[in-house]
Amino acid sequence: ANRDPDFRPRHSMHVQPKMNGASEADEAAAHRVCDNSSNNDLPPLAKRIPNTAFGIPMGLGGNALMWSNLLATNLIPEQAGRIIQWIFWMLTIVAAVGVSMCFLIKSRSQLGRDIIREEWRHPARVHFFHCPHLITIMLTLAAPFPVGRVALQVLWAITATCQTAIALSIYERWMFDKKSELSCGKPQFFLSTVGWFFLLVLGVVAEINATWGIDFPAFCLGVGSMFYLVVAVSNFSTLHKNPEGKAQPALFLFLAPPSVGMVGVALYTEEFGLMPRAVFGFCIIMFLLLARIGVTILQDPVVLGVYWAYIFPLAALASASAHYAANEGTLGARILCYVIVSIALLAVAIVSIRMTLHCACVLKGKAEWGDPIIMNGMRDRLSIAANADTTFGAGYNKKGELLTSELDNQRQR
């Protein structure tokens, strides 16, 4: 400024843009993360992998569990079904270990810890912290070899502790925080709900009631049913206010809790009675409604693992249809089961191909794995900070443009 008395910083031309397709929560989280970052470029995906990536092993685990239920109900040939079950079970382990290792690498850096902190604060992304113990339950139930009762009970106690601790924190923030309200429920909230129904299934298989003398599986059924109704009403009451999100993949999570719950009730009562049948009918109509709304598989994924939200709920519905067909024993019920299983397998193939194509584009530099929490806000802020210079004084870059952080301070003043 001393060199050119007529110079005026062009700060009005450098306003931070609003992130495309991101919510206000995403944008606020991006700004907090970017303010704590000193890098001049986006780090590798392994160092910033989103927790939504756990949706990949969840989808694979749901399919492993689906083939396990098909074998248990004698709806497919033993040898072929066992091979496919082993394949999906091993793929689930590989995917879960891979994502977990990337998450550990992410947690070792300051930027990664900032991202994890913002994911925990985010109203939707926080629910993906349920995924690790949900994957553990699915691997246990879908194991192609027998698991001892003691081991099942130990796993039930560990996963029930994780489910309770995380769910209580989320429910407290959702229902009692002054900045939140009941209508803030999102489809991702069903990840917190489906865990209770998985504990019901695992508790029945582990014979928790007979061994411990407390009917914990029934308790889990009550908690899951109540919160599913609350979350469903919250989502139904706000969907019309968000027309852009009516075809989001997360809406298919509507199917997951009731599908797992009806299997749990069928195992608990040793029959596919009236209530499971009624819930099964609701799930079929809900699936047709979601299919009528449409899917967004052709668009670039907003974040890694987003399209795998289609996979796990459909696999859960297929598992429920297998129990229904085994209980009915009719040709029509078996045909219905095979149709739903075929849809679930078709969804796996389509999502896998779509993910492979996007990976190829990323390797060619034509696309990237984004993240609404950090991607857009970080790219702009870091590119500005990289050009920072003291020629024009603190808060300006080499071109004399006001840095974004300094601009924010001026806005606050």
mmCIF file of C-alpha atoms in Angstrom:
data_model
loop_
_atom_site.group_PDB
_atom_site.id
_atom_site.type_symbol
_atom_site.label_atom_id
_atom_site.label_comp_id
_atom_site.label_asym_id
_atom_site.label_seq_id
_atom_site.Cartn_x
_atom_site.Cartn_y
_atom_site.Cartn_z
ATOM 1 C CA ALA A 1 0.000 0.000 0.000
ATOM 2 C CA ASN A 2 2.979 2.307 0.653
ATOM 3 C CA ARG A 3 4.268 1.699 -2.894
ATOM 4 C CA ASP A 4 0.990 2.669 -4.549
ATOM 5 C CA PRO A 5 -1.062 5.312 -2.718
ATOM 6 C CA ASP A 6 -4.007 4.699 -5.076
ATOM 7 C CA PHE A 7 -4.123 0.944 -4.304
ATOM 8 C CA ARG A 8 -7.243 -0.386 -2.669
ATOM 9 C CA PRO A 9 -7.598 -4.067 -1.736
ATOM 10 C CA ARG A 10 -10.159 -5.859 -3.884
ATOM 11 C CA HIS A 11 -11.650 -7.643 -0.913
ATOM 12 C CA SER A 12 -15.175 -7.267 -2.265
ATOM 13 C CA MET A 13 -14.235 -9.552 -5.146
ATOM 14 C CA HIS A 14 -12.994 -12.339 -2.891
ATOM 15 C CA VAL A 15 -16.019 -13.373 -0.893
ATOM 16 C CA GLN A 16 -16.057 -16.987 0.282
ATOM 17 C CA PRO A 17 -18.530 -18.852 -1.968
ATOM 18 C CA LYS A 18 -21.236 -21.013 -0.511
ATOM 19 C CA MET A 19 -20.489 -24.697 -0.990
ATOM 20 C CA ASN A 20 -22.421 -26.277 -3.837
ATOM 21 C CA GLY A 21 -24.962 -28.770 -2.527
ATOM 22 C CA ALA A 22 -23.858 -28.406 1.093
ATOM 23 C CA SER A 23 -26.028 -27.613 4.073
ATOM 24 C CA GLU A 24 -25.364 -24.781 6.509
ATOM 25 C CA ALA A 25 -24.003 -27.343 8.983
ATOM 26 C CA ASP A 26 -21.586 -28.637 6.344
ATOM 27 C CA GLU A 27 -20.413 -25.115 5.533
ATOM 28 C CA ALA A 28 -19.893 -24.167 9.164
ATOM 29 C CA ALA A 29 -17.970 -27.376 9.776
ATOM 30 C CA ALA A 30 -15.826 -26.734 6.696
ATOM 31 C CA HIS A 31 -14.887 -23.292 7.933
ATOM 32 C CA ARG A 32 -13.907 -24.592 11.360
ATOM 33 C CA VAL A 33 -11.774 -27.373 9.865
ATOM 34 C CA CYS A 34 -10.117 -25.076 7.309
ATOM 35 C CA ASP A 35 -9.247 -22.474 9.932
ATOM 36 C CA ASN A 36 -7.217 -25.141 11.767
ATOM 37 C CA SER A 37 -5.393 -26.363 8.645
ATOM 38 C CA SER A 38 -2.001 -25.149 7.459
ATOM 39 C CA ASN A 39 -1.650 -27.332 4.358
ATOM 40 C CA ASN A 40 -1.668 -25.882 0.869
ATOM 41 C CA ASP A 41 -3.533 -28.740 -0.786
ATOM 42 C CA LEU A 42 -6.083 -31.411 -0.015
ATOM 43 C CA PRO A 43 -4.452 -34.412 1.691
ATOM 44 C CA PRO A 44 -4.770 -37.949 0.267
ATOM 45 C CA LEU A 45 -8.091 -39.702 0.738
ATOM 46 C CA ALA A 46 -6.592 -42.074 3.338
ATOM 47 C CA LYS A 47 -5.835 -39.072 5.582
ATOM 48 C CA ARG A 48 -9.296 -37.514 5.296
ATOM 49 C CA ILE A 49 -11.532 -40.530 4.627
ATOM 50 C CA PRO A 50 -15.120 -39.730 5.701
ATOM 51 C CA ASN A 51 -16.897 -41.951 8.197
ATOM 52 C CA THR A 52 -19.558 -42.532 5.536
ATOM 53 C CA ALA A 53 -17.069 -44.974 3.979
ATOM 54 C CA PHE A 54 -18.192 -47.487 6.615
ATOM 55 C CA GLY A 55 -21.331 -47.808 4.502
ATOM 56 C CA ILE A 56 -19.333 -49.995 2.093
ATOM 57 C CA PRO A 57 -18.619 -52.842 4.567
ATOM 58 C CA MET A 58 -22.142 -52.410 5.933
ATOM 59 C CA GLY A 59 -23.604 -53.066 2.486
ATOM 60 C CA LEU A 60 -21.359 -56.088 1.951
ATOM 61 C CA GLY A 61 -22.163 -57.376 5.437
ATOM 62 C CA GLY A 62 -25.863 -57.031 4.764
ATOM 63 C CA ASN A 63 -25.474 -59.224 1.679
ATOM 64 C CA ALA A 64 -23.466 -61.806 3.626
ATOM 65 C CA LEU A 65 -26.285 -61.875 6.162
ATOM 66 C CA MET A 66 -28.847 -62.179 3.359
ATOM 67 C CA TRP A 67 -27.155 -65.317 1.982
ATOM 68 C CA SER A 68 -26.890 -66.689 5.508
ATOM 69 C CA ASN A 69 -30.662 -66.313 5.925
ATOM 70 C CA LEU A 70 -31.322 -67.852 2.506
ATOM 71 C CA LEU A 71 -29.269 -70.888 3.539
ATOM 72 C CA ALA A 72 -30.946 -71.102 6.944
ATOM 73 C CA THR A 73 -34.397 -71.146 5.306
ATOM 74 C CA ASN A 74 -33.369 -73.723 2.644
ATOM 75 C CA LEU A 75 -34.328 -71.462 -0.242
ATOM 76 C CA ILE A 76 -31.106 -71.945 -2.242
ATOM 77 C CA PRO A 77 -28.746 -74.864 -2.926
ATOM 78 C CA GLU A 78 -26.382 -75.492 -0.032
ATOM 79 C CA GLN A 79 -23.061 -75.628 -1.874
ATOM 80 C CA ALA A 80 -23.521 -72.600 -4.145
ATOM 81 C CA GLY A 81 -25.059 -70.536 -1.382
ATOM 82 C CA ARG A 82 -22.231 -71.327 1.027
ATOM 83 C CA ILE A 83 -19.598 -70.208 -1.488
ATOM 84 C CA ILE A 84 -21.347 -66.890 -2.097
ATOM 85 C CA GLN A 85 -21.793 -66.395 1.641
ATOM 86 C CA TRP A 86 -18.056 -66.908 2.185
ATOM 87 C CA ILE A 87 -17.256 -64.422 -0.594
ATOM 88 C CA PHE A 88 -19.427 -61.647 0.844
ATOM 89 C CA TRP A 89 -18.259 -62.390 4.394
ATOM 90 C CA MET A 90 -14.590 -62.093 3.413
ATOM 91 C CA LEU A 91 -15.237 -58.965 1.351
ATOM 92 C CA THR A 92 -16.902 -57.402 4.397
ATOM 93 C CA ILE A 93 -13.836 -58.107 6.535
ATOM 94 C CA VAL A 94 -11.470 -56.701 3.912
ATOM 95 C CA ALA A 95 -13.562 -53.553 3.440
ATOM 96 C CA ALA A 96 -14.019 -53.027 7.197
ATOM 97 C CA VAL A 97 -10.300 -53.460 7.917
ATOM 98 C CA GLY A 98 -9.355 -51.171 5.026
ATOM 99 C CA VAL A 99 -11.679 -48.360 6.091
ATOM 100 C CA SER A 100 -10.663 -48.756 9.748
ATOM 101 C CA MET A 101 -6.962 -48.528 8.879
ATOM 102 C CA CYS A 102 -7.570 -45.368 6.849
ATOM 103 C CA PHE A 103 -9.538 -43.946 9.763
ATOM 104 C CA LEU A 104 -6.612 -44.637 12.117
ATOM 105 C CA ILE A 105 -4.242 -42.917 9.677
ATOM 106 C CA LYS A 106 -6.653 -40.008 9.530
ATOM 107 C CA SER A 107 -6.716 -39.705 13.328
ATOM 108 C CA ARG A 108 -2.912 -39.340 13.534
ATOM 109 C CA SER A 109 -2.852 -35.892 11.932
ATOM 110 C CA GLN A 110 -4.201 -32.670 13.381
ATOM 111 C CA LEU A 111 -6.343 -32.072 10.316
ATOM 112 C CA GLY A 112 -7.752 -35.596 10.559
ATOM 113 C CA ARG A 113 -8.636 -35.108 14.210
ATOM 114 C CA ASP A 114 -10.339 -31.839 13.345
ATOM 115 C CA ILE A 115 -12.392 -33.618 10.681
ATOM 116 C CA ILE A 116 -13.373 -36.399 13.101
ATOM 117 C CA ARG A 117 -14.401 -33.780 15.640
ATOM 118 C CA GLU A 118 -16.594 -32.045 13.081
ATOM 119 C CA GLU A 119 -18.100 -35.376 12.001
ATOM 120 C CA TRP A 120 -19.081 -35.984 15.619
ATOM 121 C CA ARG A 121 -20.661 -32.533 15.802
ATOM 122 C CA HIS A 122 -22.456 -32.904 12.469
ATOM 123 C CA PRO A 123 -26.193 -33.708 12.877
ATOM 124 C CA ALA A 124 -26.158 -36.424 10.186
ATOM 125 C CA ARG A 125 -22.586 -37.713 10.016
ATOM 126 C CA VAL A 126 -22.503 -38.498 13.750
ATOM 127 C CA HIS A 127 -24.769 -41.499 13.149
ATOM 128 C CA PHE A 128 -22.085 -43.233 11.085
ATOM 129 C CA PHE A 129 -20.107 -43.778 14.295
ATOM 130 C CA HIS A 130 -22.565 -46.639 14.890
ATOM 131 C CA CYS A 131 -21.245 -48.476 11.841
ATOM 132 C CA PRO A 132 -18.247 -50.297 13.398
ATOM 133 C CA HIS A 133 -20.290 -52.204 15.984
ATOM 134 C CA LEU A 134 -23.125 -52.764 13.498
ATOM 135 C CA ILE A 135 -20.620 -54.349 11.105
ATOM 136 C CA THR A 136 -19.350 -56.504 13.975
ATOM 137 C CA ILE A 137 -22.878 -57.770 14.632
ATOM 138 C CA MET A 138 -23.465 -58.532 10.954
ATOM 139 C CA LEU A 139 -20.173 -60.421 10.655
ATOM 140 C CA THR A 140 -21.094 -62.450 13.720
ATOM 141 C CA LEU A 141 -24.597 -63.319 12.515
ATOM 142 C CA ALA A 142 -23.412 -64.032 8.957
ATOM 143 C CA ALA A 143 -20.403 -66.141 9.946
ATOM 144 C CA PRO A 144 -20.244 -69.242 7.695
ATOM 145 C CA PHE A 145 -19.118 -71.309 10.679
ATOM 146 C CA PRO A 146 -20.691 -71.870 14.116
ATOM 147 C CA VAL A 147 -19.967 -69.303 16.844
ATOM 148 C CA GLY A 148 -20.084 -70.389 20.486
ATOM 149 C CA ARG A 149 -22.808 -69.093 22.788
ATOM 150 C CA VAL A 150 -20.320 -67.541 25.214
ATOM 151 C CA ALA A 151 -18.631 -65.656 22.388
ATOM 152 C CA LEU A 152 -22.030 -64.455 21.162
ATOM 153 C CA GLN A 153 -22.930 -63.177 24.613
ATOM 154 C CA VAL A 154 -19.612 -61.369 25.025
ATOM 155 C CA LEU A 155 -20.076 -59.722 21.619
ATOM 156 C CA TRP A 156 -23.634 -58.785 22.546
ATOM 157 C CA ALA A 157 -22.444 -57.079 25.742
ATOM 158 C CA ILE A 158 -19.712 -55.134 23.904
ATOM 159 C CA THR A 159 -21.917 -54.015 21.026
ATOM 160 C CA ALA A 160 -24.810 -53.159 23.359
ATOM 161 C CA THR A 161 -22.484 -50.924 25.374
ATOM 162 C CA CYS A 162 -21.312 -49.128 22.210
ATOM 163 C CA GLN A 163 -24.867 -48.762 20.922
ATOM 164 C CA THR A 164 -26.152 -47.363 24.213
ATOM 165 C CA ALA A 165 -23.270 -44.918 24.737
ATOM 166 C CA ILE A 166 -23.399 -43.420 21.243
ATOM 167 C CA ALA A 167 -27.203 -43.413 21.022
ATOM 168 C CA LEU A 168 -27.644 -41.644 24.357
ATOM 169 C CA SER A 169 -25.279 -38.876 23.286
ATOM 170 C CA ILE A 170 -27.103 -38.444 19.975
ATOM 171 C CA TYR A 171 -30.592 -38.546 21.499
ATOM 172 C CA GLU A 172 -29.611 -35.982 24.121
ATOM 173 C CA ARG A 173 -28.335 -33.572 21.482
ATOM 174 C CA TRP A 174 -31.346 -34.164 19.273
ATOM 175 C CA MET A 175 -34.151 -33.820 21.809
ATOM 176 C CA PHE A 176 -32.769 -31.591 24.579
ATOM 177 C CA ASP A 177 -30.322 -29.226 22.892
ATOM 178 C CA LYS A 178 -31.632 -25.667 22.664
ATOM 179 C CA LYS A 179 -30.291 -25.374 19.102
ATOM 180 C CA SER A 180 -32.111 -28.485 17.901
ATOM 181 C CA GLU A 181 -35.702 -29.614 17.591
ATOM 182 C CA LEU A 182 -37.589 -32.843 16.955
ATOM 183 C CA SER A 183 -38.158 -32.004 13.288
ATOM 184 C CA CYS A 184 -34.387 -32.006 12.674
ATOM 185 C CA GLY A 185 -34.451 -35.788 12.171
ATOM 186 C CA LYS A 186 -32.754 -36.983 8.979
ATOM 187 C CA PRO A 187 -32.733 -40.391 7.234
ATOM 188 C CA GLN A 188 -29.255 -41.031 8.656
ATOM 189 C CA PHE A 189 -30.889 -41.169 12.098
ATOM 190 C CA PHE A 190 -32.085 -44.685 11.211
ATOM 191 C CA LEU A 191 -28.496 -45.896 11.633
ATOM 192 C CA SER A 192 -28.911 -45.183 15.342
ATOM 193 C CA THR A 193 -32.245 -47.013 15.369
ATOM 194 C CA VAL A 194 -31.356 -50.161 13.443
ATOM 195 C CA GLY A 195 -28.718 -51.027 16.049
ATOM 196 C CA TRP A 196 -31.418 -51.818 18.613
ATOM 197 C CA PHE A 197 -33.029 -54.340 16.259
ATOM 198 C CA PHE A 198 -29.657 -55.939 15.517
ATOM 199 C CA LEU A 199 -29.177 -56.332 19.270
ATOM 200 C CA LEU A 200 -32.607 -57.998 19.361
ATOM 201 C CA VAL A 201 -31.542 -60.548 16.737
ATOM 202 C CA LEU A 202 -28.130 -61.169 18.297
ATOM 203 C CA GLY A 203 -29.680 -61.409 21.770
ATOM 204 C CA VAL A 204 -32.138 -64.077 20.641
ATOM 205 C CA VAL A 205 -29.390 -66.073 18.901
ATOM 206 C CA ALA A 206 -27.098 -65.749 21.951
ATOM 207 C CA GLU A 207 -29.949 -66.786 24.323
ATOM 208 C CA ILE A 208 -29.403 -63.750 26.513
ATOM 209 C CA ASN A 209 -32.755 -64.064 28.288
ATOM 210 C CA ALA A 210 -32.326 -67.725 29.171
ATOM 211 C CA THR A 211 -28.751 -67.283 30.400
ATOM 212 C CA TRP A 212 -28.820 -63.915 32.151
ATOM 213 C CA GLY A 213 -32.413 -63.990 33.362
ATOM 214 C CA ILE A 214 -33.174 -60.526 31.940
ATOM 215 C CA ASP A 215 -35.077 -60.115 28.691
ATOM 216 C CA PHE A 216 -32.696 -57.617 27.120
ATOM 217 C CA PRO A 217 -33.778 -58.527 23.553
ATOM 218 C CA ALA A 218 -37.323 -57.423 24.347
ATOM 219 C CA PHE A 219 -35.960 -54.195 25.842
ATOM 220 C CA CYS A 220 -34.083 -53.505 22.601
ATOM 221 C CA LEU A 221 -37.255 -54.165 20.599
ATOM 222 C CA GLY A 222 -39.138 -51.562 22.620
ATOM 223 C CA VAL A 223 -36.413 -48.909 22.355
ATOM 224 C CA GLY A 224 -35.928 -49.484 18.633
ATOM 225 C CA SER A 225 -39.663 -49.434 17.868
ATOM 226 C CA MET A 226 -40.294 -46.205 19.750
ATOM 227 C CA PHE A 227 -37.386 -44.294 18.260
ATOM 228 C CA TYR A 228 -38.119 -45.605 14.768
ATOM 229 C CA LEU A 229 -41.611 -44.153 14.968
ATOM 230 C CA VAL A 230 -40.286 -40.815 16.209
ATOM 231 C CA VAL A 231 -37.577 -40.614 13.533
ATOM 232 C CA ALA A 232 -40.001 -41.710 10.801
ATOM 233 C CA VAL A 233 -42.557 -39.064 11.751
ATOM 234 C CA SER A 234 -39.810 -36.434 11.942
ATOM 235 C CA ASN A 235 -38.614 -37.326 8.435
ATOM 236 C CA PHE A 236 -42.097 -37.558 6.932
ATOM 237 C CA SER A 237 -42.985 -34.130 8.323
ATOM 238 C CA THR A 238 -39.959 -32.402 6.738
ATOM 239 C CA LEU A 239 -39.441 -34.193 3.401
ATOM 240 C CA HIS A 240 -41.753 -31.820 1.552
ATOM 241 C CA LYS A 241 -39.605 -28.884 2.712
ATOM 242 C CA ASN A 242 -36.509 -30.331 1.034
ATOM 243 C CA PRO A 243 -37.425 -31.298 -2.546
ATOM 244 C CA GLU A 244 -33.731 -31.619 -3.517
ATOM 245 C CA GLY A 245 -33.235 -34.421 -0.988
ATOM 246 C CA LYS A 246 -36.261 -36.512 -1.885
ATOM 247 C CA ALA A 247 -34.166 -38.891 -4.031
ATOM 248 C CA GLN A 248 -31.141 -39.114 -1.753
ATOM 249 C CA PRO A 249 -29.831 -42.672 -1.173
ATOM 250 C CA ALA A 250 -30.137 -42.296 2.600
ATOM 251 C CA LEU A 251 -33.936 -42.443 2.277
ATOM 252 C CA PHE A 252 -33.623 -46.191 1.703
ATOM 253 C CA LEU A 253 -32.556 -46.458 5.343
ATOM 254 C CA PHE A 254 -36.285 -46.235 6.056
ATOM 255 C CA LEU A 255 -36.388 -49.948 5.190
ATOM 256 C CA ALA A 256 -33.545 -51.142 7.404
ATOM 257 C CA PRO A 257 -34.920 -50.981 10.992
ATOM 258 C CA PRO A 258 -38.315 -52.616 10.295
ATOM 259 C CA SER A 259 -36.700 -55.275 8.078
ATOM 260 C CA VAL A 260 -34.213 -56.277 10.776
ATOM 261 C CA GLY A 261 -36.887 -55.905 13.448
ATOM 262 C CA MET A 262 -39.340 -58.313 11.829
ATOM 263 C CA VAL A 263 -36.604 -60.949 11.566
ATOM 264 C CA GLY A 264 -35.838 -60.451 15.258
ATOM 265 C CA VAL A 265 -39.490 -60.791 16.244
ATOM 266 C CA ALA A 266 -39.837 -63.903 14.084
ATOM 267 C CA LEU A 267 -36.834 -65.484 15.814
ATOM 268 C CA TYR A 268 -38.094 -64.386 19.232
ATOM 269 C CA THR A 269 -41.598 -65.837 18.761
ATOM 270 C CA GLU A 270 -40.367 -68.728 16.543
ATOM 271 C CA GLU A 271 -42.943 -67.817 13.888
ATOM 272 C CA PHE A 272 -43.527 -65.143 11.282
ATOM 273 C CA GLY A 273 -46.736 -63.943 12.898
ATOM 274 C CA LEU A 274 -49.195 -61.142 12.260
ATOM 275 C CA MET A 275 -46.988 -58.232 13.322
ATOM 276 C CA PRO A 276 -43.970 -59.239 11.196
ATOM 277 C CA ARG A 277 -46.287 -59.763 8.226
ATOM 278 C CA ALA A 278 -47.867 -56.353 8.710
ATOM 279 C CA VAL A 279 -44.447 -54.706 8.913
ATOM 280 C CA PHE A 280 -43.334 -56.654 5.832
ATOM 281 C CA GLY A 281 -46.255 -55.189 3.876
ATOM 282 C CA PHE A 282 -45.323 -51.688 5.007
ATOM 283 C CA CYS A 283 -41.718 -52.226 3.872
ATOM 284 C CA ILE A 284 -42.829 -53.376 0.419
ATOM 285 C CA ILE A 285 -45.020 -50.302 -0.069
ATOM 286 C CA MET A 286 -42.250 -48.066 1.267
ATOM 287 C CA PHE A 287 -39.777 -49.609 -1.182
ATOM 288 C CA LEU A 288 -42.163 -49.025 -4.097
ATOM 289 C CA LEU A 289 -42.603 -45.407 -3.002
ATOM 290 C CA LEU A 290 -38.845 -44.829 -2.845
ATOM 291 C CA ALA A 291 -38.390 -46.502 -6.228
ATOM 292 C CA ARG A 292 -41.092 -44.249 -7.690
ATOM 293 C CA ILE A 293 -39.329 -41.145 -6.370
ATOM 294 C CA GLY A 294 -36.207 -42.220 -8.216
ATOM 295 C CA VAL A 295 -32.520 -42.767 -7.553
ATOM 296 C CA THR A 296 -29.458 -40.579 -8.092
ATOM 297 C CA ILE A 297 -26.945 -43.232 -9.090
ATOM 298 C CA LEU A 298 -25.943 -41.403 -12.286
ATOM 299 C CA GLN A 299 -24.730 -38.315 -10.442
ATOM 300 C CA ASP A 300 -21.219 -38.031 -9.036
ATOM 301 C CA PRO A 301 -21.151 -39.242 -5.414
ATOM 302 C CA VAL A 302 -21.205 -36.385 -2.927
ATOM 303 C CA VAL A 303 -19.044 -38.363 -0.514
ATOM 304 C CA LEU A 304 -17.410 -41.783 -0.432
ATOM 305 C CA GLY A 305 -19.908 -44.534 0.386
ATOM 306 C CA VAL A 306 -23.046 -42.489 -0.235
ATOM 307 C CA TYR A 307 -24.517 -44.892 -2.821
ATOM 308 C CA TRP A 308 -23.978 -47.894 -0.566
ATOM 309 C CA ALA A 309 -26.964 -46.642 1.408
ATOM 310 C CA TYR A 310 -29.037 -48.438 -1.245
ATOM 311 C CA ILE A 311 -27.406 -51.812 -0.509
ATOM 312 C CA PHE A 312 -27.789 -52.613 3.176
ATOM 313 C CA PRO A 313 -31.545 -51.810 3.484
ATOM 314 C CA LEU A 314 -32.415 -53.884 0.399
ATOM 315 C CA ALA A 315 -30.360 -56.813 1.709
ATOM 316 C CA ALA A 316 -32.174 -56.539 5.052
ATOM 317 C CA LEU A 317 -35.542 -56.569 3.273
ATOM 318 C CA ALA A 318 -34.437 -59.638 1.279
ATOM 319 C CA SER A 319 -33.496 -61.408 4.526
ATOM 320 C CA ALA A 320 -36.940 -60.682 5.925
ATOM 321 C CA SER A 321 -38.562 -61.999 2.741
ATOM 322 C CA ALA A 322 -36.596 -65.249 3.146
ATOM 323 C CA HIS A 323 -38.054 -65.799 6.614
ATOM 324 C CA TYR A 324 -41.520 -64.951 5.321
ATOM 325 C CA ALA A 325 -41.209 -67.425 2.426
ATOM 326 C CA ALA A 326 -39.930 -70.163 4.745
ATOM 327 C CA ASN A 327 -42.843 -69.615 7.127
ATOM 328 C CA GLU A 328 -45.488 -69.541 4.368
ATOM 329 C CA GLY A 329 -44.084 -72.419 2.359
ATOM 330 C CA THR A 330 -46.009 -71.377 -0.748
ATOM 331 C CA LEU A 331 -44.846 -70.857 -4.308
ATOM 332 C CA GLY A 332 -46.023 -67.251 -4.338
ATOM 333 C CA ALA A 333 -44.032 -66.410 -1.201
ATOM 334 C CA ARG A 334 -40.907 -68.013 -2.664
ATOM 335 C CA ILE A 335 -41.295 -66.062 -5.925
ATOM 336 C CA LEU A 336 -41.680 -62.822 -3.942
ATOM 337 C CA CYS A 337 -38.519 -63.677 -2.023
ATOM 338 C CA TYR A 338 -36.537 -64.396 -5.191
ATOM 339 C CA VAL A 339 -37.705 -61.121 -6.748
ATOM 340 C CA ILE A 340 -36.548 -59.067 -3.746
ATOM 341 C CA VAL A 341 -33.243 -60.948 -3.588
ATOM 342 C CA SER A 342 -32.711 -60.278 -7.297
ATOM 343 C CA ILE A 343 -33.341 -56.564 -6.761
ATOM 344 C CA ALA A 344 -30.837 -56.538 -3.891
ATOM 345 C CA LEU A 345 -28.174 -58.265 -6.014
ATOM 346 C CA LEU A 346 -28.854 -55.926 -8.935
ATOM 347 C CA ALA A 347 -28.346 -52.967 -6.610
ATOM 348 C CA VAL A 348 -24.971 -54.375 -5.509
ATOM 349 C CA ALA A 349 -23.867 -54.755 -9.122
ATOM 350 C CA ILE A 350 -24.981 -51.247 -10.151
ATOM 351 C CA VAL A 351 -23.426 -49.504 -7.144
ATOM 352 C CA SER A 352 -20.167 -51.463 -7.507
ATOM 353 C CA ILE A 353 -19.910 -50.555 -11.203
ATOM 354 C CA ARG A 354 -20.725 -46.904 -10.459
ATOM 355 C CA MET A 355 -18.059 -46.769 -7.762
ATOM 356 C CA THR A 356 -15.496 -48.415 -10.054
ATOM 357 C CA LEU A 357 -16.200 -45.894 -12.812
ATOM 358 C CA HIS A 358 -15.820 -42.992 -10.392
ATOM 359 C CA CYS A 359 -12.539 -44.457 -9.096
ATOM 360 C CA ALA A 360 -11.278 -44.610 -12.693
ATOM 361 C CA CYS A 361 -12.191 -40.950 -13.194
ATOM 362 C CA VAL A 362 -10.398 -40.042 -9.963
ATOM 363 C CA LEU A 363 -7.239 -41.821 -11.102
ATOM 364 C CA LYS A 364 -7.379 -39.912 -14.414
ATOM 365 C CA GLY A 365 -7.793 -36.614 -12.580
ATOM 366 C CA LYS A 366 -11.262 -35.997 -14.002
ATOM 367 C CA ALA A 367 -13.087 -36.340 -10.669
ATOM 368 C CA GLU A 368 -12.407 -36.443 -6.954
ATOM 369 C CA TRP A 369 -13.731 -37.969 -3.759
ATOM 370 C CA GLY A 370 -15.360 -34.987 -2.119
ATOM 371 C CA ASP A 371 -16.672 -34.380 1.350
ATOM 372 C CA PRO A 372 -19.268 -31.684 2.111
ATOM 373 C CA ILE A 373 -17.650 -31.036 5.471
ATOM 374 C CA ILE A 374 -14.248 -29.990 4.132
ATOM 375 C CA MET A 375 -13.965 -30.146 0.341
ATOM 376 C CA ASN A 376 -15.212 -26.873 -1.037
ATOM 377 C CA GLY A 377 -14.392 -24.631 1.885
ATOM 378 C CA MET A 378 -10.898 -26.081 2.303
ATOM 379 C CA ARG A 379 -9.899 -25.815 -1.352
ATOM 380 C CA ASP A 380 -10.676 -22.126 -1.527
ATOM 381 C CA ARG A 381 -9.180 -21.169 1.795
ATOM 382 C CA LEU A 382 -5.992 -23.176 1.406
ATOM 383 C CA SER A 383 -5.340 -21.851 -2.076
ATOM 384 C CA ILE A 384 -5.640 -18.308 -0.730
ATOM 385 C CA ALA A 385 -3.412 -19.002 2.276
ATOM 386 C CA ALA A 386 -0.752 -20.474 -0.021
ATOM 387 C CA ASN A 387 -0.387 -17.076 -1.718
ATOM 388 C CA ALA A 388 -0.155 -15.144 1.528
ATOM 389 C CA ASP A 389 2.526 -12.437 1.524
ATOM 390 C CA THR A 390 3.509 -9.465 3.653
ATOM 391 C CA THR A 391 4.145 -7.079 0.753
ATOM 392 C CA PHE A 392 0.852 -5.332 1.360
ATOM 393 C CA GLY A 393 0.755 -6.018 5.084
ATOM 394 C CA ALA A 394 -0.837 -8.662 7.278
ATOM 395 C CA GLY A 395 -4.000 -10.221 5.955
ATOM 396 C CA TYR A 396 -3.212 -9.765 2.223
ATOM 397 C CA ASN A 397 -1.806 -12.061 -0.436
ATOM 398 C CA LYS A 398 0.759 -11.329 -3.139
ATOM 399 C CA LYS A 399 -1.885 -9.747 -5.373
ATOM 400 C CA GLY A 400 -3.067 -7.429 -2.648
ATOM 401 C CA GLU A 401 -6.314 -9.341 -2.143
ATOM 402 C CA LEU A 402 -7.660 -9.666 1.366
ATOM 403 C CA LEU A 403 -7.323 -13.170 2.798
ATOM 404 C CA THR A 404 -10.559 -14.927 3.631
ATOM 405 C CA SER A 405 -9.787 -15.264 7.338
ATOM 406 C CA GLU A 406 -9.087 -11.517 7.572
ATOM 407 C CA LEU A 407 -12.241 -10.813 5.585
ATOM 408 C CA ASP A 408 -14.239 -12.850 8.088
ATOM 409 C CA ASN A 409 -12.740 -10.814 10.943
ATOM 410 C CA GLN A 410 -13.748 -7.589 9.198
ATOM 411 C CA ARG A 411 -17.262 -8.916 8.677
ATOM 412 C CA GLN A 412 -17.527 -9.700 12.388
ATOM 413 C CA ARG A 413 -16.308 -6.213 13.319
#
